[in-house]
Structure formats: C-alpha cells, structure tokens
CSV table of C-alpha atoms in Angstrom, one decimal:
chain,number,residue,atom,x,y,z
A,1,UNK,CA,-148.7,-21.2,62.7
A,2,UNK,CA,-148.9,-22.2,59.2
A,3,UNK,CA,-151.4,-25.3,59.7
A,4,UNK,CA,-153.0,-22.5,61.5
A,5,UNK,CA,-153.1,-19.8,58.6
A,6,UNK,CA,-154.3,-22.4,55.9
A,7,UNK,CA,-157.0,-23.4,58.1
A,8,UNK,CA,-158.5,-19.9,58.0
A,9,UNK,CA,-157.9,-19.4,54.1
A,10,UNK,CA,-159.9,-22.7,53.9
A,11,UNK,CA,-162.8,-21.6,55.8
A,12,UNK,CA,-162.5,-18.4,54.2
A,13,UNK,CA,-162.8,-19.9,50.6
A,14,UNK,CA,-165.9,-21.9,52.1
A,15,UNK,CA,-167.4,-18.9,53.3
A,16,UNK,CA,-167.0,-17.6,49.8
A,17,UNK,CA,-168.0,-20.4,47.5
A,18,UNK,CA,-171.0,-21.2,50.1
A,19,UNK,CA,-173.2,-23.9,48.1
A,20,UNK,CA,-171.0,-24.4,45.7
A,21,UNK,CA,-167.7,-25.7,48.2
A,22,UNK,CA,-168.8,-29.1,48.1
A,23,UNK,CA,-168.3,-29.5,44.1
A,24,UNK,CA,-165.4,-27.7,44.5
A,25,UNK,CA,-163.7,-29.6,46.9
A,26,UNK,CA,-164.5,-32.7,45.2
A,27,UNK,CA,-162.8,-31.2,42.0
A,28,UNK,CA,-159.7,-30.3,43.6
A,29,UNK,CA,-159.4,-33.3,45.5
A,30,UNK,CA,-160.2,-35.7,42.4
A,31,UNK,CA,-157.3,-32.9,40.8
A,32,UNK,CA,-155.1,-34.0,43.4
A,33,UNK,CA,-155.5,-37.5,43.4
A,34,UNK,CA,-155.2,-37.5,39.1
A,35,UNK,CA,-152.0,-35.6,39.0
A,36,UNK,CA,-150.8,-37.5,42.3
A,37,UNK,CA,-151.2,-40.5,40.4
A,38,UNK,CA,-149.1,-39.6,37.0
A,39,UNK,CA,-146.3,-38.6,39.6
A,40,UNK,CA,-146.6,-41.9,41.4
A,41,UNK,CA,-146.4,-44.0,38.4
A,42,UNK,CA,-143.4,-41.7,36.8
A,43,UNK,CA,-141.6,-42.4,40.1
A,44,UNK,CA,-142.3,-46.1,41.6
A,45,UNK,CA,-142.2,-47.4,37.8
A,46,UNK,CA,-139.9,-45.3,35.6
A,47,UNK,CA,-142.5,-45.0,32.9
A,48,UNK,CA,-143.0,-41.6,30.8
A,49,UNK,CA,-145.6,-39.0,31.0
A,50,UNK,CA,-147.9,-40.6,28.2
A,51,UNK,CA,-147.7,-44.3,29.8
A,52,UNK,CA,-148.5,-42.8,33.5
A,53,UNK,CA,-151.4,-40.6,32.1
A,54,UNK,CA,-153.4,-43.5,30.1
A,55,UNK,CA,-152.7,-45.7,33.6
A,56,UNK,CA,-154.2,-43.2,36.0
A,57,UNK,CA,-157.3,-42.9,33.5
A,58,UNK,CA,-157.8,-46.6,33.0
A,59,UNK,CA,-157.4,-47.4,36.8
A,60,UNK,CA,-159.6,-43.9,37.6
A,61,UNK,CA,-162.2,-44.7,35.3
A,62,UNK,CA,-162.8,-48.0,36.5
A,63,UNK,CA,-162.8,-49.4,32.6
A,64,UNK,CA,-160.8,-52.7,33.4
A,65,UNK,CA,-158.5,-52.7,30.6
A,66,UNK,CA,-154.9,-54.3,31.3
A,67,UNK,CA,-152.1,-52.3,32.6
A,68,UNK,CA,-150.2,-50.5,30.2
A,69,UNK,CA,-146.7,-52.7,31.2
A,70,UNK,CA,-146.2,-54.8,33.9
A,71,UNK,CA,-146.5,-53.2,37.5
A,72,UNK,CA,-144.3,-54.4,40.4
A,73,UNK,CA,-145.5,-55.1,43.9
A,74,UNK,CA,-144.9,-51.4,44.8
A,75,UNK,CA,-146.8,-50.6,41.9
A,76,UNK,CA,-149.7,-52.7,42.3
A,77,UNK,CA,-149.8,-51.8,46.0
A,78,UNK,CA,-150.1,-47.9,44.5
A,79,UNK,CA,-152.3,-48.8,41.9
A,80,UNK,CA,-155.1,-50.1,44.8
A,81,UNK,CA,-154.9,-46.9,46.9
A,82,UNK,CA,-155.7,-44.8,43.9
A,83,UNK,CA,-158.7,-46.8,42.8
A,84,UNK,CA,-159.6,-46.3,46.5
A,85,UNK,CA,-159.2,-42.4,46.8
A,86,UNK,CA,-160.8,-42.5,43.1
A,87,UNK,CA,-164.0,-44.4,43.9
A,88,UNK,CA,-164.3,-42.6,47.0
A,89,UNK,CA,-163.8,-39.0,45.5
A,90,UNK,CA,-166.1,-39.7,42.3
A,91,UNK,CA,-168.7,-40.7,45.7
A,92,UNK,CA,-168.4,-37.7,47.3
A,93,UNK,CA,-168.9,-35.6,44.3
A,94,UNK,CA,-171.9,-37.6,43.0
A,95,UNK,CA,-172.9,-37.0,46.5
A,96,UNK,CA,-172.6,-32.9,46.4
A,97,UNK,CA,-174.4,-32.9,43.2
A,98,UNK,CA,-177.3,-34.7,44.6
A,99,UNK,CA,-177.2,-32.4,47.5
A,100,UNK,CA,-177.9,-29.7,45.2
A,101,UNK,CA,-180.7,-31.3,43.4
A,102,UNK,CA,-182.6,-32.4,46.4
A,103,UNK,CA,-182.2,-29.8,48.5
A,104,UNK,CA,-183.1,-27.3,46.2
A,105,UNK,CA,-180.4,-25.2,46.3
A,106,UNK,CA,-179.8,-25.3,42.5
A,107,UNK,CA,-183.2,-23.9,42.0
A,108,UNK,CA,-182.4,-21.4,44.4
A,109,UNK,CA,-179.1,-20.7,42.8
A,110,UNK,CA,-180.9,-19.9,39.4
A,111,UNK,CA,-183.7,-18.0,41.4
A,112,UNK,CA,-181.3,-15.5,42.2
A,113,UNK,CA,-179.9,-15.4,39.1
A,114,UNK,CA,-183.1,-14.5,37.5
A,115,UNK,CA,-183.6,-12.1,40.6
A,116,UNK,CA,-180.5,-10.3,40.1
A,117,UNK,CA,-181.0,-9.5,36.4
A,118,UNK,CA,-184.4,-7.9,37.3
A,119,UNK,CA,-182.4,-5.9,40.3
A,120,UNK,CA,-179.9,-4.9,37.6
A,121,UNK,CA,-182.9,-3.5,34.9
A,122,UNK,CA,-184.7,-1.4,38.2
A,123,UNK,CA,-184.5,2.3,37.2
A,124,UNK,CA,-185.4,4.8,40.6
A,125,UNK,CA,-186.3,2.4,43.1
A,126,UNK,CA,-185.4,2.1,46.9
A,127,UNK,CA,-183.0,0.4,48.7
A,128,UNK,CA,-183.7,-1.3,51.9
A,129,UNK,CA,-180.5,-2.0,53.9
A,130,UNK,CA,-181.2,-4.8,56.9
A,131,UNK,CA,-184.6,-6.7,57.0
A,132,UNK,CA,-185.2,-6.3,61.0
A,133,UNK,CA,-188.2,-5.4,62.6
A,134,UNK,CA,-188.0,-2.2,61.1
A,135,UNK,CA,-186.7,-3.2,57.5
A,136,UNK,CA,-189.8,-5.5,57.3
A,137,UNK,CA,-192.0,-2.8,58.3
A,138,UNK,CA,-190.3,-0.8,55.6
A,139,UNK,CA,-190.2,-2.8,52.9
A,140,UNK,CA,-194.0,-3.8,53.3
A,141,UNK,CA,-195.2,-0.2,53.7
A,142,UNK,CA,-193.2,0.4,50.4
A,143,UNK,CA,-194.4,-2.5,48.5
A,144,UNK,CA,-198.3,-1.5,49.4
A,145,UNK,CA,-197.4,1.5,47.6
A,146,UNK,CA,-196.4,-0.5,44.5
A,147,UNK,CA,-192.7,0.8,44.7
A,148,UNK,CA,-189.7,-1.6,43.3
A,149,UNK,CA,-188.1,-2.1,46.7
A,150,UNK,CA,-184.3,-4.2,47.0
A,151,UNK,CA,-183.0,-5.4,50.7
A,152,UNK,CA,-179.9,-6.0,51.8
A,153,UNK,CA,-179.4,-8.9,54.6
A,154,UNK,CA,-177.0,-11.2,55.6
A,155,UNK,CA,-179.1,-13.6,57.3
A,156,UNK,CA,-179.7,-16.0,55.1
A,157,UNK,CA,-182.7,-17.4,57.1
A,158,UNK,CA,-184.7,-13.4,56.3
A,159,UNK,CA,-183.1,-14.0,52.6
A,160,UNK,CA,-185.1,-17.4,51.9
A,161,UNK,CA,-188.6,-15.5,54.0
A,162,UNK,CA,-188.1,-13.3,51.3
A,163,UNK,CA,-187.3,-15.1,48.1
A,164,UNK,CA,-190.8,-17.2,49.4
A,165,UNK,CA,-192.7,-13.8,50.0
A,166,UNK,CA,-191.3,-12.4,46.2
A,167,UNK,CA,-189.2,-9.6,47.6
A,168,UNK,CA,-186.2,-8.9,45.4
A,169,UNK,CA,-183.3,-9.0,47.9
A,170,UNK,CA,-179.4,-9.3,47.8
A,171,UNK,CA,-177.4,-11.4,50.9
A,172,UNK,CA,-174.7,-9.7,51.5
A,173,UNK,CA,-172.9,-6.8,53.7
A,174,UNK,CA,-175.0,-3.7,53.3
A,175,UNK,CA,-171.5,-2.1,54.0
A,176,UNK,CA,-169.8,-3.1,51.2
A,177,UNK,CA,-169.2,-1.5,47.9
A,178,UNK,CA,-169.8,-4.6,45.5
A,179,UNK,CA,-173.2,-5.4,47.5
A,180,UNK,CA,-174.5,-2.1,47.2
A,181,UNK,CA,-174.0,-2.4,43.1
A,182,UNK,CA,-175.8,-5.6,43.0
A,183,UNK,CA,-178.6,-3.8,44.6
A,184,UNK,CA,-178.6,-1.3,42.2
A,185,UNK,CA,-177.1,1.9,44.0
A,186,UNK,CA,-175.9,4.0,40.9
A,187,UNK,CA,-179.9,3.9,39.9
A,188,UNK,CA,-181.9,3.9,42.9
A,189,UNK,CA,-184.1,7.0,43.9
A,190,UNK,CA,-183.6,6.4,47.9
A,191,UNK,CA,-181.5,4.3,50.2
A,192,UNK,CA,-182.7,3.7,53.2
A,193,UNK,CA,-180.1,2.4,56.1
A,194,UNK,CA,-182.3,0.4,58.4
A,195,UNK,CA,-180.1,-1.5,60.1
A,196,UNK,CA,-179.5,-2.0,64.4
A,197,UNK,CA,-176.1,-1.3,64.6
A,198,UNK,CA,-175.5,2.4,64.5
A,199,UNK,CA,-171.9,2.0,62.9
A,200,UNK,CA,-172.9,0.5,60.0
A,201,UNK,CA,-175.2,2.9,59.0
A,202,UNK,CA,-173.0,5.6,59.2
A,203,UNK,CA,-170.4,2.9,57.0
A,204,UNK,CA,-173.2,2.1,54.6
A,205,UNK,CA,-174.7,5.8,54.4
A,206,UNK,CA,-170.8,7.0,53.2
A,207,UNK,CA,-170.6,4.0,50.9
A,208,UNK,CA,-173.9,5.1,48.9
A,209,UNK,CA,-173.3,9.1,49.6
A,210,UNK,CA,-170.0,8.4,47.3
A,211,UNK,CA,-171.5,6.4,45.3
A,212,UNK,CA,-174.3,8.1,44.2
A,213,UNK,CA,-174.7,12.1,45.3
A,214,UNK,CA,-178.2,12.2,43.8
A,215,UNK,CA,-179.3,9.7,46.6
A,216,UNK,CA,-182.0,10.6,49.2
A,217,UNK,CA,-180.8,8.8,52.1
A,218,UNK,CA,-183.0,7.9,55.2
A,219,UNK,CA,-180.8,6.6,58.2
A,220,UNK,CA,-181.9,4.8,61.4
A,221,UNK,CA,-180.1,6.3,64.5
A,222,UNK,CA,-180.6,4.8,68.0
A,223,UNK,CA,-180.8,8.2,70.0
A,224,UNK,CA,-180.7,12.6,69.0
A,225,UNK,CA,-176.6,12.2,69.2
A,226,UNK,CA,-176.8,10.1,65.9
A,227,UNK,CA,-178.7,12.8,63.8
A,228,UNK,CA,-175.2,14.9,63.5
A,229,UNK,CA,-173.2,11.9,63.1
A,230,UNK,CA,-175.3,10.5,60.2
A,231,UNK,CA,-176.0,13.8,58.6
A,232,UNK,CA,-172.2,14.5,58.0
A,233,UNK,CA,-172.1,11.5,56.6
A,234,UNK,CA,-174.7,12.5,53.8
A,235,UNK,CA,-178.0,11.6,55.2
A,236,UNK,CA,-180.7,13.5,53.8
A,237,UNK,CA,-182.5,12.5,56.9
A,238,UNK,CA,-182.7,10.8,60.0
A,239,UNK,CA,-185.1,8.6,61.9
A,240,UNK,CA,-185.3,7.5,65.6
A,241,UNK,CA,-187.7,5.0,65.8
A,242,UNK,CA,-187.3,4.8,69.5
A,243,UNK,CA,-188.0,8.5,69.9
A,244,UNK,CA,-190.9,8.4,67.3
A,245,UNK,CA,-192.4,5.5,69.3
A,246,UNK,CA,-192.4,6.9,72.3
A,247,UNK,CA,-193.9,10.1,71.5
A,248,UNK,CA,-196.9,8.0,69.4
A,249,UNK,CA,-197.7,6.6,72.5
A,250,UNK,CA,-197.8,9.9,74.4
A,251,UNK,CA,-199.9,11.4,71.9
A,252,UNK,CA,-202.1,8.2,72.0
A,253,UNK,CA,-202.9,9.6,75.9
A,254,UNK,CA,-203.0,12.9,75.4
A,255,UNK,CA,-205.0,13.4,72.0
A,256,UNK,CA,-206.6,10.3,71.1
A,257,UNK,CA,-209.0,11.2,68.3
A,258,UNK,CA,-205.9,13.7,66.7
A,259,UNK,CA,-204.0,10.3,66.7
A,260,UNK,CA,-206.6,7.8,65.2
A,261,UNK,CA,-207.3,10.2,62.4
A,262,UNK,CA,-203.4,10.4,61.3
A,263,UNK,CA,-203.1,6.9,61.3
A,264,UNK,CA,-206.5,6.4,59.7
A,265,UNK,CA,-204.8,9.0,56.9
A,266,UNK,CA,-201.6,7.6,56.8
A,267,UNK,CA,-202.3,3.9,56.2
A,268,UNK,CA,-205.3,4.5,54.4
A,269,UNK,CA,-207.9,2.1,56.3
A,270,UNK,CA,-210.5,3.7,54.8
A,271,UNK,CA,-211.2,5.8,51.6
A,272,UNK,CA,-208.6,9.1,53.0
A,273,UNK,CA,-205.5,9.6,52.7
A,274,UNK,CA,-203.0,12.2,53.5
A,275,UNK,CA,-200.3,13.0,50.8
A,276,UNK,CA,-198.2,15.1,49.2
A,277,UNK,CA,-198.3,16.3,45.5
A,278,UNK,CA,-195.3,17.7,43.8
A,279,UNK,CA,-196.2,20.4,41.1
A,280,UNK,CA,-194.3,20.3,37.6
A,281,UNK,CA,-193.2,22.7,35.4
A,282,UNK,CA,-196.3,22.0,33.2
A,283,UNK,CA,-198.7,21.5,35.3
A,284,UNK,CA,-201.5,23.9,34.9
A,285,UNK,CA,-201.5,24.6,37.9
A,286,UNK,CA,-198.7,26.7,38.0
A,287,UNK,CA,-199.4,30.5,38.8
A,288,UNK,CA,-202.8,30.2,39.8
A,289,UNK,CA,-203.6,30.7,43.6
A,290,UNK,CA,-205.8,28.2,45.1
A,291,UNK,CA,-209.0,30.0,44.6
A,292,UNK,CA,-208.2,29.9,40.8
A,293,UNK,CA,-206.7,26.4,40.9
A,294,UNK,CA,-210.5,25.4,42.2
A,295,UNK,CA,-208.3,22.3,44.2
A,296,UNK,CA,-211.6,22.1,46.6
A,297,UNK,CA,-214.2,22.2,44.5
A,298,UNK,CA,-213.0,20.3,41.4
A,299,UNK,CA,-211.9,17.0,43.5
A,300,UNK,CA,-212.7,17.5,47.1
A,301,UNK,CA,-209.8,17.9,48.2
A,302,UNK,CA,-207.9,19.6,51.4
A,303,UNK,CA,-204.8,21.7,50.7
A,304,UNK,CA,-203.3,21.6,54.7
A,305,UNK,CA,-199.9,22.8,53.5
A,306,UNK,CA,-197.4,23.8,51.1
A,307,UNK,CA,-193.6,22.8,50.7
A,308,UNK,CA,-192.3,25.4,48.7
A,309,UNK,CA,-189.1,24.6,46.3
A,310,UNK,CA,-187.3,27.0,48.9
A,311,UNK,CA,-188.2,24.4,51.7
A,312,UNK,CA,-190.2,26.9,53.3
A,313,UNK,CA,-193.1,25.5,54.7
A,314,UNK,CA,-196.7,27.3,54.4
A,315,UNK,CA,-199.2,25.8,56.8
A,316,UNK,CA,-203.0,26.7,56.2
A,317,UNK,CA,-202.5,28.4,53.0
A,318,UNK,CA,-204.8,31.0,52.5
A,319,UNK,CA,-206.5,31.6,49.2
A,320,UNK,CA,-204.8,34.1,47.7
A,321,UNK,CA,-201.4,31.6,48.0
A,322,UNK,CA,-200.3,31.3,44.6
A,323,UNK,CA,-198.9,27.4,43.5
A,324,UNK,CA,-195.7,27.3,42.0
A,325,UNK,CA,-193.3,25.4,40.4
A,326,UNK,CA,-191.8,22.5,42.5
A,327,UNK,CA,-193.6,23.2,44.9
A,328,UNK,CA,-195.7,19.9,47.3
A,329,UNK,CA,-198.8,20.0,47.7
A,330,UNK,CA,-199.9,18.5,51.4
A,331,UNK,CA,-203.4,17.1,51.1
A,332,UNK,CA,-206.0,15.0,52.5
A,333,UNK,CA,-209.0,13.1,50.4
A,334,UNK,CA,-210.4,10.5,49.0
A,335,UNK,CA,-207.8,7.9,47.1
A,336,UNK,CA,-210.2,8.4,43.9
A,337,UNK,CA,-209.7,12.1,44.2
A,338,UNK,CA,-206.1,12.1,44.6
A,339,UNK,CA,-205.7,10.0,41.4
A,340,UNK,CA,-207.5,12.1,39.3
A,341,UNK,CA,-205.8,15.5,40.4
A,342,UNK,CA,-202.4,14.2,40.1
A,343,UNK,CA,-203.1,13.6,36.3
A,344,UNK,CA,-202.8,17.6,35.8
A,345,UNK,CA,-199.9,18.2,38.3
C-alpha cells in the first residue's frame, strides 16, 4: 500500500511540474546520488565529512585527480558505481535540457510568461471558460468585435491552436479558484461558462459569482431545467444552444426572408448592423424624445426598441418617447452611422 501511495504522489508531482519534471528528476536523482556518495565514503572508509565531500566531487566531476587517501577494494568497487550513476545522471539531464531547446517548449514556456503578464494588465475584458465548439465560436465572434477575450482549457492540444492563432489563453481547470485569477476574474467585465459538462458550469459560475459580484455571467445549460439551476448560482443569464439551434432552423422554414435579414444584421455581412446603444448621463441626448433627438434624420438610423434602466422593454417607440438616462438604444444602420452617433451617447 505504500509503494502504492508514493506512486500516485509521483505522478501527481509530474502532473504538476509538467515540462519541467524531466530537469527536476535529474536534480534530485544527481541530489541523491551526491549525498549517497559522502555517506558511502563516511561508512566503507572511515574518513570525515570534508575528505568524503572533495572525493564524491573529484570522482563526480570526472577531473581525474588522485584519491584523497588510499581506497580499499570495497572502496574502489563504490567508487566505480558512482562514476556510473554520475555519468549516467549528468546524461539524462543534459538530455532534458535539450529536450527543452529542440522541442520548443522553452519558447513556449516564456510565451506564456509574456502572455500571462498581458492577461494580468487586461482591465474589463471577458472570460471564455472551455474552447469547444461553442467556446471557439465565442471567442471569435468576440475577437471580430475587437474585445480583449481570455479562455480557459485544459486541453493542451486547443491551448497550443490558440497560442498559434494569438488568443490569450490559460490551461488550466476553469473550476478552480487560482485559474480563474490568472485569467483575470477580479477585473473582467463578463464571464462566460461555455463549457459541455453542465456541473462545471454551475462549479465555475459560483467560483466567479464569489469572486467577483459585479460579473455579468453567461452560462451554457444543456436543456430549460438548467436555467434555475445556474441562475441560483449567480448567472446573469443563461444560454441553450441546443434550444436556440433548433428553433433557428424552424424559423429558417417558416420565415425565411425574417431569418436572412437577422443574420445579415447580426454578423454584419454587409454595411447593417443591428445594435444596441447605451445612453450616459451626459449624453445630449438625454430628455429629448426622439423627434427632438432627430436619431433618423441626423444618421439614418432605426430606433426598433428601447431597454429602459428599469428593464422595461419599449418596442416601436413612438415619437413622443422621451430617451433617458441608462437607457439602450436598439438600432439598425449602417456601421458608419452607428460610429458617428455613439460619439454623442
């Protein structure tokens, strides 16, 4: 049971050190081997600590010099074994080093280190937890936008696809405290918990509910039972993509031309786009109704409805709706247009 136990903390500790085991294996071994030696000498020979240390470096080493005194046959016999273990542990490390270097993994290693220090300096950006088929779809639909965008994923295969494709990314367990910081959690604007398994985003949309209550949180859930589940948990909302696809494809059927227009406004395949405005406090807009805010006529542009700070939502405004204060403006134009009138809002 023991043998058993210390096999598990050693894969365990390989797990953990990942890359880097191979170095550190040689160290401890070449450790062992060193210290072995000054023991061996101390006990087959009778010398002191000083005389056993200079002989285990000498014979280490390789230098050649004589022995310190005389060895005997037990001695000598000693003295061949650790030149053997020596040699072949100075080999194996030479030989994890070079693995490093050729491989590329030292490159990689300081990638990430240059990665995580730009991760660590992202103010309001969003968090993409699990690269999957949705995740990537995420994560590009973000980046179009020209959003700072950090995934989580434990696949290290998706981690290198992304390290090549320039997407800041952490390996790692989305569900775990110390992952989420390296991603940037206390500073983010949104998380979004994109992974398959169901569990884990409930885990993960806890983790970052605690961590940070000023989070927008967008969880995946696989069918309608999940929206209570992650809602308690402190999703501000939740997504089934199963549900969403299926009723795409319905609407596909049933109104065709409605369909191509929203997804010609959505993804912005042409000069339109739909999207949604939010009005500040000194915007001078504020007060006016939309006959007075001249919205149409100033930059061609179509108000189709109006989030109010309440959450009320006005659809069709009329022209005597006055714009407030927090309030979103839902609109659909040109992309020209909707750059210029978000300079006054």
């Amino acid at each position: 049971m023991k043998s058993k136990s210390l096999f598990v903390r050693l894969l365990r500790l390989r797990r953990e050190f990942g890359m880097f085991w191979g170095l550190i294996a040689g160290f401890i071994y070449m450790t062992l081997v060193f210290f072995g030696g000054i023991i061996g000498y101390m006990w087959l020979e009778g010398w002191n600590f000083l005389n056993s240390f200079y002989m285990v470096v000498i014979t280490l080493s390789t230098v050649g010099f004589m022995e310190v005194l005389p060895l005997s046959d037990d001695g000598r016999l000693f003295t061949s074994f650790l030149i053997l273990g020596g040699v072949g542990g100075f080999a194996y490390l030479i030989g994890a080093f070079s693995q490093l270097l050729v491989e590329g993994r030292l490159q990689t290693i300081l990638g990430r280190r240059r990665m995580q220090k730009t991760i660590g300096k992202l103010k309001n950006h969003i968090i993409v937890c699990g690269y999957g088929r949705i995740g990537a779809i995420v994560t590009g639909e973000v980046m179009d936008e020209g959003l700072d965008v950090v995934v989580i994923e434990n696949n290290p295969d998706l981690i290198t696809q992304m390290e090549i494709a320039g997407i800041a990314c952490v390996e790692g367990d989305a569900t775990s405290d110390e992952t989420l910081k390296l991603a940037g959690i206390d500073s983010a604007k949104t998380l979004i918990a994109a992974l398959s398994d169901e569990a884990a985003n409930v885990y993960v949309t806890l983790i970052a509910r605690q961590s940070n209550v000023n989070l927008n949180i967008i969880a995946r859930g696989n069918d309608t039972t999940s929206i209570s589940r992650l809602e308690f948990a402190g999703a501000n909302r939740v997504v089934l993509p199963h549900t969403i696809g299926g009723i795409r494809m319905a609407q596909s059927v049933l109104r065709p031309t409605v369909t191509n227009f929203l997804d010609i406004a959505m993804r912005g395949k042409i000069d339109l786009q739909m999207e949604e405005l939010f009005v500040t406090d000194s915007s001078e807009l504020v007060g006016m109704d939309l006959i007075e805010s001249k919205i149409r006529p100033r930059f061609n542009l179509i108000i189709i409805a109006i989030r109010k700070g309440s959450g009320e939502m006005v659809f069709n405004p009329g022209p005597k709706e006055v714009i407030e204060a927090g309030d979103t403006l839902l609109t659909v134009g040109k992309i020209s247009d909707l750059s210029a009138i978000s300079k006054i809002l």
